[in-house]
PDB file of N, CA and C in Angstrom:
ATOM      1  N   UNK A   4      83.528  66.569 -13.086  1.00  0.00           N
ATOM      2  CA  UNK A   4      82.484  66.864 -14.064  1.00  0.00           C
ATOM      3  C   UNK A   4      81.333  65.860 -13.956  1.00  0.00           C
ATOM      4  N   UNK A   5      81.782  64.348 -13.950  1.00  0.00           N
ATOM      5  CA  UNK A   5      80.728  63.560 -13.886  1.00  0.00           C
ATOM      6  C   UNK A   5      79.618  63.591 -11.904  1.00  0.00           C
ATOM      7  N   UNK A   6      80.783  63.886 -11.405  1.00  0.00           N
ATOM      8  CA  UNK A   6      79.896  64.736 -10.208  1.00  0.00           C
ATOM      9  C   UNK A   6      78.997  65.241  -9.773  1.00  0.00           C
ATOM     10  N   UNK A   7      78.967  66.266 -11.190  1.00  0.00           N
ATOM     11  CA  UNK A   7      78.288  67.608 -10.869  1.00  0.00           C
ATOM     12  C   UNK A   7      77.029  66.798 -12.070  1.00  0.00           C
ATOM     13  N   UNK A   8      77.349  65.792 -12.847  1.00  0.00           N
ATOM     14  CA  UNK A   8      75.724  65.789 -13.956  1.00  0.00           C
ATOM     15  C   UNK A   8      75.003  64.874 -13.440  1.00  0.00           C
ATOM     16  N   UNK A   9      75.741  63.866 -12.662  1.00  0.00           N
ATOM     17  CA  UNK A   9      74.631  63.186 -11.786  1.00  0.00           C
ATOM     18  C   UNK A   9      73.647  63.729 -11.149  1.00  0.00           C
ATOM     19  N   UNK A  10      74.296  64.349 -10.137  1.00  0.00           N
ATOM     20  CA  UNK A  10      72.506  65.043  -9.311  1.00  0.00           C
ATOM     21  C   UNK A  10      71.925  65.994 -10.363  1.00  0.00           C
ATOM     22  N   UNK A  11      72.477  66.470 -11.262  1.00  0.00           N
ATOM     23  CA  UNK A  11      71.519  67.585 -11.983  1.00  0.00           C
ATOM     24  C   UNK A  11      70.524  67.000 -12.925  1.00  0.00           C
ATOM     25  N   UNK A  12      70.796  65.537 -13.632  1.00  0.00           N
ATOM     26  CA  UNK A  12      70.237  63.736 -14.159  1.00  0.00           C
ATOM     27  C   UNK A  12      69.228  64.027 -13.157  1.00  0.00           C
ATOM     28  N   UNK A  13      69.708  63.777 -11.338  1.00  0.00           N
ATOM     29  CA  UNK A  13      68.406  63.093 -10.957  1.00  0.00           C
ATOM     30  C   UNK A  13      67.499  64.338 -10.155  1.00  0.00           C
ATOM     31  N   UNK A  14      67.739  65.638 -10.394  1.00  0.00           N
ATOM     32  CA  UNK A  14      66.754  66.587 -10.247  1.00  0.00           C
ATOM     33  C   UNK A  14      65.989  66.704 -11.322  1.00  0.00           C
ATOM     34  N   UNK A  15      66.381  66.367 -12.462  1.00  0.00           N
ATOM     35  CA  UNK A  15      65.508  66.759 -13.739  1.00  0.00           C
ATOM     36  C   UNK A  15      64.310  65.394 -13.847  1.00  0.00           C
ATOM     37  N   UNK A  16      65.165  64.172 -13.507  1.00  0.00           N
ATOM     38  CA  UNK A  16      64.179  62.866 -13.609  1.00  0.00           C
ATOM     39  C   UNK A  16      62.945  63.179 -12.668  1.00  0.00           C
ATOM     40  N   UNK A  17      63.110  63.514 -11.410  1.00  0.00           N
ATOM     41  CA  UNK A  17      62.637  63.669 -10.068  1.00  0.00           C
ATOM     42  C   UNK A  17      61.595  64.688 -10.212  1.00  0.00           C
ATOM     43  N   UNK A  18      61.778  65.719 -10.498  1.00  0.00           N
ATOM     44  CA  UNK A  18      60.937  66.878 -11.113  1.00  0.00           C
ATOM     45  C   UNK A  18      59.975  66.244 -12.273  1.00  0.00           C
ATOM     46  N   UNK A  19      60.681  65.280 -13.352  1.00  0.00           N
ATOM     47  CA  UNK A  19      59.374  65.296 -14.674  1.00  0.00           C
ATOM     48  C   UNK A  19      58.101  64.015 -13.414  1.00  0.00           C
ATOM     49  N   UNK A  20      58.923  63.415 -12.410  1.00  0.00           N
ATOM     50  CA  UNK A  20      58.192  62.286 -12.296  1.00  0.00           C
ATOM     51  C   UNK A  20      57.070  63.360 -11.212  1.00  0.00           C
ATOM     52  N   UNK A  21      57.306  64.357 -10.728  1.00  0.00           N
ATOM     53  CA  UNK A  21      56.438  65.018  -9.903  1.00  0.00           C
ATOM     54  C   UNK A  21      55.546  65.623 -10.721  1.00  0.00           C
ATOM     55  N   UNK A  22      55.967  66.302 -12.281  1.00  0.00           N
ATOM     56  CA  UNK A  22      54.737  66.932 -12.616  1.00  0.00           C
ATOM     57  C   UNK A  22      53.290  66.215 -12.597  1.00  0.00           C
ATOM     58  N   UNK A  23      52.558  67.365 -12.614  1.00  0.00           N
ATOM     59  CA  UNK A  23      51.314  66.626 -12.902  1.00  0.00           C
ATOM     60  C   UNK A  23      50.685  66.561 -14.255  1.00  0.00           C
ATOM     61  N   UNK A  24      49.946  65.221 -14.211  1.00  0.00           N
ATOM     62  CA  UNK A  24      50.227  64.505 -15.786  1.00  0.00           C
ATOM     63  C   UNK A  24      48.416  64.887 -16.104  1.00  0.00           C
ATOM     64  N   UNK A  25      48.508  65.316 -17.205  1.00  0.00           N
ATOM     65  CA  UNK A  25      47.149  65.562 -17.943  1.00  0.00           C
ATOM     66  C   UNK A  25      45.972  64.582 -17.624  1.00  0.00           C
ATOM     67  N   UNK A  26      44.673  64.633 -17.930  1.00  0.00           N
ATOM     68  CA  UNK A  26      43.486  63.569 -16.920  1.00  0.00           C
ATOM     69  C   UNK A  26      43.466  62.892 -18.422  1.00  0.00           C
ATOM     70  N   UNK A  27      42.914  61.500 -18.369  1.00  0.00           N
ATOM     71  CA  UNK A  27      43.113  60.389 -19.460  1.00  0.00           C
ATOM     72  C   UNK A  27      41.999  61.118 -20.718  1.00  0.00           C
ATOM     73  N   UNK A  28      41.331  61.757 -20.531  1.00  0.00           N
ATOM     74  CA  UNK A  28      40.447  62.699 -21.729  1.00  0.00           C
ATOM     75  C   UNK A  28      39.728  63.151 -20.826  1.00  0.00           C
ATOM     76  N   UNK A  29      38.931  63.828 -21.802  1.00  0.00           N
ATOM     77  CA  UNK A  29      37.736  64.914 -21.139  1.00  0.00           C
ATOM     78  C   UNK A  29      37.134  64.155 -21.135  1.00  0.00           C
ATOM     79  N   UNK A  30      36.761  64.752 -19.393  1.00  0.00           N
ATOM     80  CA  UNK A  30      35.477  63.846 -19.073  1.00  0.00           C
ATOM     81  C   UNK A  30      34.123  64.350 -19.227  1.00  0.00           C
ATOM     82  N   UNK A  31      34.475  65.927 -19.045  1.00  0.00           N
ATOM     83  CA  UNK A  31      33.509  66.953 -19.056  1.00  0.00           C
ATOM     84  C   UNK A  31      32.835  66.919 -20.568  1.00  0.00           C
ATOM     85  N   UNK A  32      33.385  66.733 -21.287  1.00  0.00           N
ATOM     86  CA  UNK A  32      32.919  67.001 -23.012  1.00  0.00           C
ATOM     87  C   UNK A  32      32.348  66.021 -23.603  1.00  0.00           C
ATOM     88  N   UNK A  33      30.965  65.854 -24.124  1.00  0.00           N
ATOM     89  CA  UNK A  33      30.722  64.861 -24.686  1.00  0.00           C
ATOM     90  C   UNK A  33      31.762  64.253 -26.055  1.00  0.00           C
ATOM     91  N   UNK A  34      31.530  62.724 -26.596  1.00  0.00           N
ATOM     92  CA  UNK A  34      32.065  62.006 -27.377  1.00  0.00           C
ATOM     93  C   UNK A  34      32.532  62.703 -28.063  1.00  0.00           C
ATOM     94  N   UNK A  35      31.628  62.983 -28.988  1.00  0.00           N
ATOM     95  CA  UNK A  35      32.010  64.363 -30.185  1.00  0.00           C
ATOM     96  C   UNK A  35      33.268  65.112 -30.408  1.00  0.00           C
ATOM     97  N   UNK A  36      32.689  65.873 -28.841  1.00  0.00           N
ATOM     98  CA  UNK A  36      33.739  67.048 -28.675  1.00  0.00           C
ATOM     99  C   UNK A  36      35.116  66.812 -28.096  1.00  0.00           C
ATOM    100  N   UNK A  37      35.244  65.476 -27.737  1.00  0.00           N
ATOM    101  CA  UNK A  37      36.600  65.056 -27.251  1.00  0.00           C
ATOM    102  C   UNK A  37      37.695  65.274 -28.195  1.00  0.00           C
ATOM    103  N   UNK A  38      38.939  65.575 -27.846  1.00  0.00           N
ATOM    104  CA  UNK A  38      39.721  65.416 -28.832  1.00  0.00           C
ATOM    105  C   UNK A  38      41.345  65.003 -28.327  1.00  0.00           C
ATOM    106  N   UNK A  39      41.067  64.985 -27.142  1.00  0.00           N
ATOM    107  CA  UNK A  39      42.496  64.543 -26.440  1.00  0.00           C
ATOM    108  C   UNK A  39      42.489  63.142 -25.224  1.00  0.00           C
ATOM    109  N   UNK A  40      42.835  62.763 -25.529  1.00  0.00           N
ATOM    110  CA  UNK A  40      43.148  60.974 -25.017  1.00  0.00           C
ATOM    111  C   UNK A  40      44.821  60.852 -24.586  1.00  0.00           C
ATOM    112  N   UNK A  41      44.996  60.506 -23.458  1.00  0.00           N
ATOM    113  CA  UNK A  41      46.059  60.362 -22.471  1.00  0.00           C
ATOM    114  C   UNK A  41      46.089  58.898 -22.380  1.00  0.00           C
ATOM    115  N   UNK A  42      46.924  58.172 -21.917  1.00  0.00           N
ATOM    116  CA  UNK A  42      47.159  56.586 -21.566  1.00  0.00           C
ATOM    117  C   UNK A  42      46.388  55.637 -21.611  1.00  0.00           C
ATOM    118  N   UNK A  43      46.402  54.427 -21.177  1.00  0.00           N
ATOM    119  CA  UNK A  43      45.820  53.741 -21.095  1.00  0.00           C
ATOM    120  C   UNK A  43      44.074  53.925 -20.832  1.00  0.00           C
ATOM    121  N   UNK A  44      44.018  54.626 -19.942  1.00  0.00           N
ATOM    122  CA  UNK A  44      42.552  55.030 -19.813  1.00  0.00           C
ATOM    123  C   UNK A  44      41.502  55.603 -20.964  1.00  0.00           C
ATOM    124  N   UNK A  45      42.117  56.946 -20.944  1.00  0.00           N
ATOM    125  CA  UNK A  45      42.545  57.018 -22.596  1.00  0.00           C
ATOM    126  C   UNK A  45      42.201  56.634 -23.749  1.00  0.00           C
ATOM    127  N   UNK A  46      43.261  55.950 -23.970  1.00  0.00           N
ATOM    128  CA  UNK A  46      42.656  54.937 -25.269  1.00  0.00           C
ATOM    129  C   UNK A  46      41.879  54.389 -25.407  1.00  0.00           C
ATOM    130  N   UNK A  47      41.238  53.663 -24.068  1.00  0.00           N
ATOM    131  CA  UNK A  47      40.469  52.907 -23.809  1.00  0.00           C
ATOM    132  C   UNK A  47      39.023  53.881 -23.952  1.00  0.00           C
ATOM    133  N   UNK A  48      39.006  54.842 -23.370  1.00  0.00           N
ATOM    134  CA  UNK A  48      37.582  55.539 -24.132  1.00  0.00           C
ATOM    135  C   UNK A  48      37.631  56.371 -25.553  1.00  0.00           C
ATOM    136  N   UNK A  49      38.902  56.300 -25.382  1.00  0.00           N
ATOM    137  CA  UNK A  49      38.994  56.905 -27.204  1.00  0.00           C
ATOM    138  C   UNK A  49      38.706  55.770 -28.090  1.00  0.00           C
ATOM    139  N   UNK A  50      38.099  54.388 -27.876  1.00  0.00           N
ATOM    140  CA  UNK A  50      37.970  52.846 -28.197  1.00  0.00           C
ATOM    141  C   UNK A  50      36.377  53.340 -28.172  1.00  0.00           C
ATOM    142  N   UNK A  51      36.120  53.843 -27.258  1.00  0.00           N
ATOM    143  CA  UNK A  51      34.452  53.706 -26.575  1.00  0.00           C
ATOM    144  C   UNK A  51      33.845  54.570 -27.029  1.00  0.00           C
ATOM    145  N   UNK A  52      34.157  56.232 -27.319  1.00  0.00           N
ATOM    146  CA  UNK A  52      34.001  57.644 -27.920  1.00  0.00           C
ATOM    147  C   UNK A  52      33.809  56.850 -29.740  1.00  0.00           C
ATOM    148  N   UNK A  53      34.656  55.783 -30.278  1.00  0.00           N
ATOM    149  CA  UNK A  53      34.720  55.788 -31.824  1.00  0.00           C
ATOM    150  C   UNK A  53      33.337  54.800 -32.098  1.00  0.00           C
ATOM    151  N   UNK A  54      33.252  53.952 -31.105  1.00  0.00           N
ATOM    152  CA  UNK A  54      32.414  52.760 -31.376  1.00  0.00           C
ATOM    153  C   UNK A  54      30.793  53.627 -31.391  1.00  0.00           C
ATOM    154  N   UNK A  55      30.675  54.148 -29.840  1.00  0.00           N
ATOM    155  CA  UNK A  55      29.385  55.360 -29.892  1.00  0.00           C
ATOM    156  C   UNK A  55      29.417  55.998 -30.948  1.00  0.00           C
ATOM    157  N   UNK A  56      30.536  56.643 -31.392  1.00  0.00           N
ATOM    158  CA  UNK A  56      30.421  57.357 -32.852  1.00  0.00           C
ATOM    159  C   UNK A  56      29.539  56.996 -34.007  1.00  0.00           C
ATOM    160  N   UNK A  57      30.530  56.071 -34.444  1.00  0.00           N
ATOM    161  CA  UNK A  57      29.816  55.101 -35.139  1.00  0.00           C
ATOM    162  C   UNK A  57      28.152  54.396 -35.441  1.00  0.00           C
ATOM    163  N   UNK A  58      28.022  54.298 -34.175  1.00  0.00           N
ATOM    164  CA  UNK A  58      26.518  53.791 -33.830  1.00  0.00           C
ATOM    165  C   UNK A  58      25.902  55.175 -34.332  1.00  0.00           C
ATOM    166  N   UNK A  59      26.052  56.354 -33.555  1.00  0.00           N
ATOM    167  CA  UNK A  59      25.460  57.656 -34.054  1.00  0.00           C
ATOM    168  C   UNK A  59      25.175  57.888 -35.039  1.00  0.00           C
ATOM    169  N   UNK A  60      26.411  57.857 -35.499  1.00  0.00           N
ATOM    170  CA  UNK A  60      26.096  57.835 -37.416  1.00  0.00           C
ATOM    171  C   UNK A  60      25.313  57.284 -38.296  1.00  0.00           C
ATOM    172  N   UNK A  61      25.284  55.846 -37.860  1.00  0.00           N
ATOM    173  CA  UNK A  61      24.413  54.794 -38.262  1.00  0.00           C
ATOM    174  C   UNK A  61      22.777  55.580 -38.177  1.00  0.00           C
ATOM    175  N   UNK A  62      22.846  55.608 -36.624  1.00  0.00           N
ATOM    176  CA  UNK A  62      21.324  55.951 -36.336  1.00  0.00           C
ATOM    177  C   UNK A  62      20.728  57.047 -37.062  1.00  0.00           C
ATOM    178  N   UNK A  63      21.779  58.079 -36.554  1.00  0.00           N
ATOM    179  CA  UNK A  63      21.345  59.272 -37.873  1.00  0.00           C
ATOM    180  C   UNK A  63      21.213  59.542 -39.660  1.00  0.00           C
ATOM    181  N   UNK A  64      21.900  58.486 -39.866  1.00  0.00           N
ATOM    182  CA  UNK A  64      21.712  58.361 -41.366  1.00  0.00           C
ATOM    183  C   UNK A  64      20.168  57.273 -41.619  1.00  0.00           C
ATOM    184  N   UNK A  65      19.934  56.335 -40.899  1.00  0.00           N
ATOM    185  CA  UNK A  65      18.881  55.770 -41.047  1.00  0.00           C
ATOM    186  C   UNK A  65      17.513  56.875 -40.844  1.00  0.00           C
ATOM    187  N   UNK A  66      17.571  57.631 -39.698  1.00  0.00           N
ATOM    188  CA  UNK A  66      16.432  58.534 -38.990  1.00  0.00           C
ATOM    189  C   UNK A  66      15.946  59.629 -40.396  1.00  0.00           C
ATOM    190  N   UNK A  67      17.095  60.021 -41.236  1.00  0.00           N
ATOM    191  CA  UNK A  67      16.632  60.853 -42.250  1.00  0.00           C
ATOM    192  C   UNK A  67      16.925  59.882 -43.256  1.00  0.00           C
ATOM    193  N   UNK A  68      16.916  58.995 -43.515  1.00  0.00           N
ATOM    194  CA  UNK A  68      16.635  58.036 -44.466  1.00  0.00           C
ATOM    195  C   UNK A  68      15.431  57.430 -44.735  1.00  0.00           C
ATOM    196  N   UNK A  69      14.784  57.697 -43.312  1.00  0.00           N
ATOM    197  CA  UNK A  69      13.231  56.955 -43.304  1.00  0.00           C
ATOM    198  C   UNK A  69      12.384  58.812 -43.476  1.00  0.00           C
ATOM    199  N   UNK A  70      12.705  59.484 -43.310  1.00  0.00           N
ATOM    200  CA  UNK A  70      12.043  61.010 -43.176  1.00  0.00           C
ATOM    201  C   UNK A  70      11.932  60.978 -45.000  1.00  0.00           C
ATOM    202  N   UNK A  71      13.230  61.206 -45.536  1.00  0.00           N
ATOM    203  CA  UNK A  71      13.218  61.300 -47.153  1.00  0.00           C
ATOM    204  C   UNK A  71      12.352  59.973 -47.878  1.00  0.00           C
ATOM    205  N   UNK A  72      12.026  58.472 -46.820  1.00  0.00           N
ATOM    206  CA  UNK A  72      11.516  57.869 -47.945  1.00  0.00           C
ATOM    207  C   UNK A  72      10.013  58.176 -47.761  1.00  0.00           C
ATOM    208  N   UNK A  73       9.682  58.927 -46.504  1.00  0.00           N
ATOM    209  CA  UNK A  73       8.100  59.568 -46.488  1.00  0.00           C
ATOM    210  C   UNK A  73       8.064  60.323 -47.564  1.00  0.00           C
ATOM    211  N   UNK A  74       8.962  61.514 -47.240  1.00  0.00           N
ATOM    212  CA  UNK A  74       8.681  62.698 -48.517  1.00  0.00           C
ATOM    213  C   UNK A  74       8.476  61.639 -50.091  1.00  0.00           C
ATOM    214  N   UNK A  75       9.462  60.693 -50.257  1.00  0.00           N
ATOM    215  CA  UNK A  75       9.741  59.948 -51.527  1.00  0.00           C
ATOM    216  C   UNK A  75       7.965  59.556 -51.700  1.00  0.00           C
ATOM    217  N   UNK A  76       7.435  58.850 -50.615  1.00  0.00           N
ATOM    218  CA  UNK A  76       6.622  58.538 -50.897  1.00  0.00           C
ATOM    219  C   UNK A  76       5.081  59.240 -51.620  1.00  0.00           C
ATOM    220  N   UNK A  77       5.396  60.872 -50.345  1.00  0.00           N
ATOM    221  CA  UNK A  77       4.405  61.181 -50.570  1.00  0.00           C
ATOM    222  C   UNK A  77       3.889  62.138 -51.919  1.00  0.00           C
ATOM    223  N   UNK A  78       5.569  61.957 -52.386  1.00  0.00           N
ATOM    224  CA  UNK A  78       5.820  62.869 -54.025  1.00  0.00           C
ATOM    225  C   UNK A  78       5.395  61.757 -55.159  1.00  0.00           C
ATOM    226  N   UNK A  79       5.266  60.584 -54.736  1.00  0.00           N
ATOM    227  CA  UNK A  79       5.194  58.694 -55.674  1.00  0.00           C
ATOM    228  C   UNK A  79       6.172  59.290 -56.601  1.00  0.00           C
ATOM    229  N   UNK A  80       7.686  59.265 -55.947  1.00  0.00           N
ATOM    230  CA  UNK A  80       9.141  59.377 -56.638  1.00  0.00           C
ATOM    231  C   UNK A  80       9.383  58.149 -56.756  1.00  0.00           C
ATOM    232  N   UNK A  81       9.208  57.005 -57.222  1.00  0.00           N
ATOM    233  CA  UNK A  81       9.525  55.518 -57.537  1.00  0.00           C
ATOM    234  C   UNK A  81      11.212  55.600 -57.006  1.00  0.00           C
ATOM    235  N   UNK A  82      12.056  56.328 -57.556  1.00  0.00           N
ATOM    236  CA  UNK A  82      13.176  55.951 -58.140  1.00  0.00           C
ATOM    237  C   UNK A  82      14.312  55.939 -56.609  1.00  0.00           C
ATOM    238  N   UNK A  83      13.060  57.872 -56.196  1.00  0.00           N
ATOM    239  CA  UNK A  83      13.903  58.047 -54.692  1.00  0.00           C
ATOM    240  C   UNK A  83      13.479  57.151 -53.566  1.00  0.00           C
ATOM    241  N   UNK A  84      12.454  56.534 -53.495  1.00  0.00           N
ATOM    242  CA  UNK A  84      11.536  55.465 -52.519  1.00  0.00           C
ATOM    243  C   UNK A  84      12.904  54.120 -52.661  1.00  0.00           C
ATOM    244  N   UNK A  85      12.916  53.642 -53.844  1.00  0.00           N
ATOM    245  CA  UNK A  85      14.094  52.406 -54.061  1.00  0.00           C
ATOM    246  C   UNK A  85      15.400  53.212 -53.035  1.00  0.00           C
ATOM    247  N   UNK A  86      16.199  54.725 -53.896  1.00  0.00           N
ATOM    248  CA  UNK A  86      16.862  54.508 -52.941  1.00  0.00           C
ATOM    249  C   UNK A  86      16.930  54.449 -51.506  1.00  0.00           C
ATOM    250  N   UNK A  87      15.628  55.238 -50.892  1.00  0.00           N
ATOM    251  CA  UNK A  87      15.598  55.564 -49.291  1.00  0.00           C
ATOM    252  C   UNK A  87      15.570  54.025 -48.579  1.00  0.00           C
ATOM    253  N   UNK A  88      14.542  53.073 -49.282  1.00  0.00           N
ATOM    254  CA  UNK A  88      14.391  51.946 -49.033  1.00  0.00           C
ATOM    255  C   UNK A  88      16.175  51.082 -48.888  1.00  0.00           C
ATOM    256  N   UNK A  89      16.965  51.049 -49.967  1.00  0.00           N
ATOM    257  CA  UNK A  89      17.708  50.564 -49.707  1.00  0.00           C
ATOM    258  C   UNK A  89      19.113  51.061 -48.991  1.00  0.00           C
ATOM    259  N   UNK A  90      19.109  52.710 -48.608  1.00  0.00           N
ATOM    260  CA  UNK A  90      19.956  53.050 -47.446  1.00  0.00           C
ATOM    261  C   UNK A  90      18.895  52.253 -46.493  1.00  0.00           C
ATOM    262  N   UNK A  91      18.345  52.570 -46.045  1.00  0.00           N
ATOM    263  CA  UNK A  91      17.221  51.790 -44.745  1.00  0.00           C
ATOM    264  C   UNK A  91      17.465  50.958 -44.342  1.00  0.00           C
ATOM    265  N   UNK A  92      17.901  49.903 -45.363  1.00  0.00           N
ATOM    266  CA  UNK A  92      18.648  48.353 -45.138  1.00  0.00           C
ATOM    267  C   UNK A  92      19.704  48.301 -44.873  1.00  0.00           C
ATOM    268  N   UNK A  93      20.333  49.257 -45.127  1.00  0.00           N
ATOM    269  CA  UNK A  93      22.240  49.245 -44.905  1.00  0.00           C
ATOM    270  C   UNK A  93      22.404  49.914 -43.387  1.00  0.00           C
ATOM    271  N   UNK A  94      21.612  51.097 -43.038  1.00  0.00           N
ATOM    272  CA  UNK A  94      21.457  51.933 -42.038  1.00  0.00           C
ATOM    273  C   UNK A  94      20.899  51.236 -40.792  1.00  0.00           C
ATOM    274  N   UNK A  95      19.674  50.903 -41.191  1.00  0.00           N
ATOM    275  CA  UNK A  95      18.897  50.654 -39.712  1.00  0.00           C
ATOM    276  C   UNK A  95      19.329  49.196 -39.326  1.00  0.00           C
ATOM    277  N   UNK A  96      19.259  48.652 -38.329  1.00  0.00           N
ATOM    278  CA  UNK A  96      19.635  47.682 -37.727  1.00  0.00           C
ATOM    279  C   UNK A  96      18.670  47.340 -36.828  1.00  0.00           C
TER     280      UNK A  96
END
């Protein structure tokens, strides 16, 4: 019995080590649209995809932060100008 599970152990090991293993993320898809991260590589741009993220966000919340404190301005909204002004400070860098 123990005979027969050995080699059938090392056809099954032998076989997973031949498949072929998924690519470390899409390379094809921008940041955004990524959603699958494989090993080391991987992680390592799923590290790089969050940080760009991030920055994006930033940039884009500042870009219509300065758009709304025009409009703020050009309505003389006192109240919305304070806030656009002070996302602006938190946002832009």
């Amino acid at each position: 019995m123990l005979n027969k599970l050995i080699p059938i152990s090392l056809i099954v090991l032998l076989s997973a080590c031949s498949a072929t293993q998924a690519p470390a993320y899409q390379k094809d898809r921008m940041p955004e649209d990524r959603d699958q991260y494989n090993g080391v590589e991987g992680l390592a741009q799923q590290q790089k995809d969050q940080v760009y993220l991030m920055g994006k966000e930033l940039s884009d919340k500042c870009r219509k932060a300065k758009i709304d404190l025009a409009i703020a301005e050009a309505d003389k909204k006192a109240s919305e100008i304070n806030k656009q002004k002070s996302i602006i400070s938190s946002a832009c860098i």
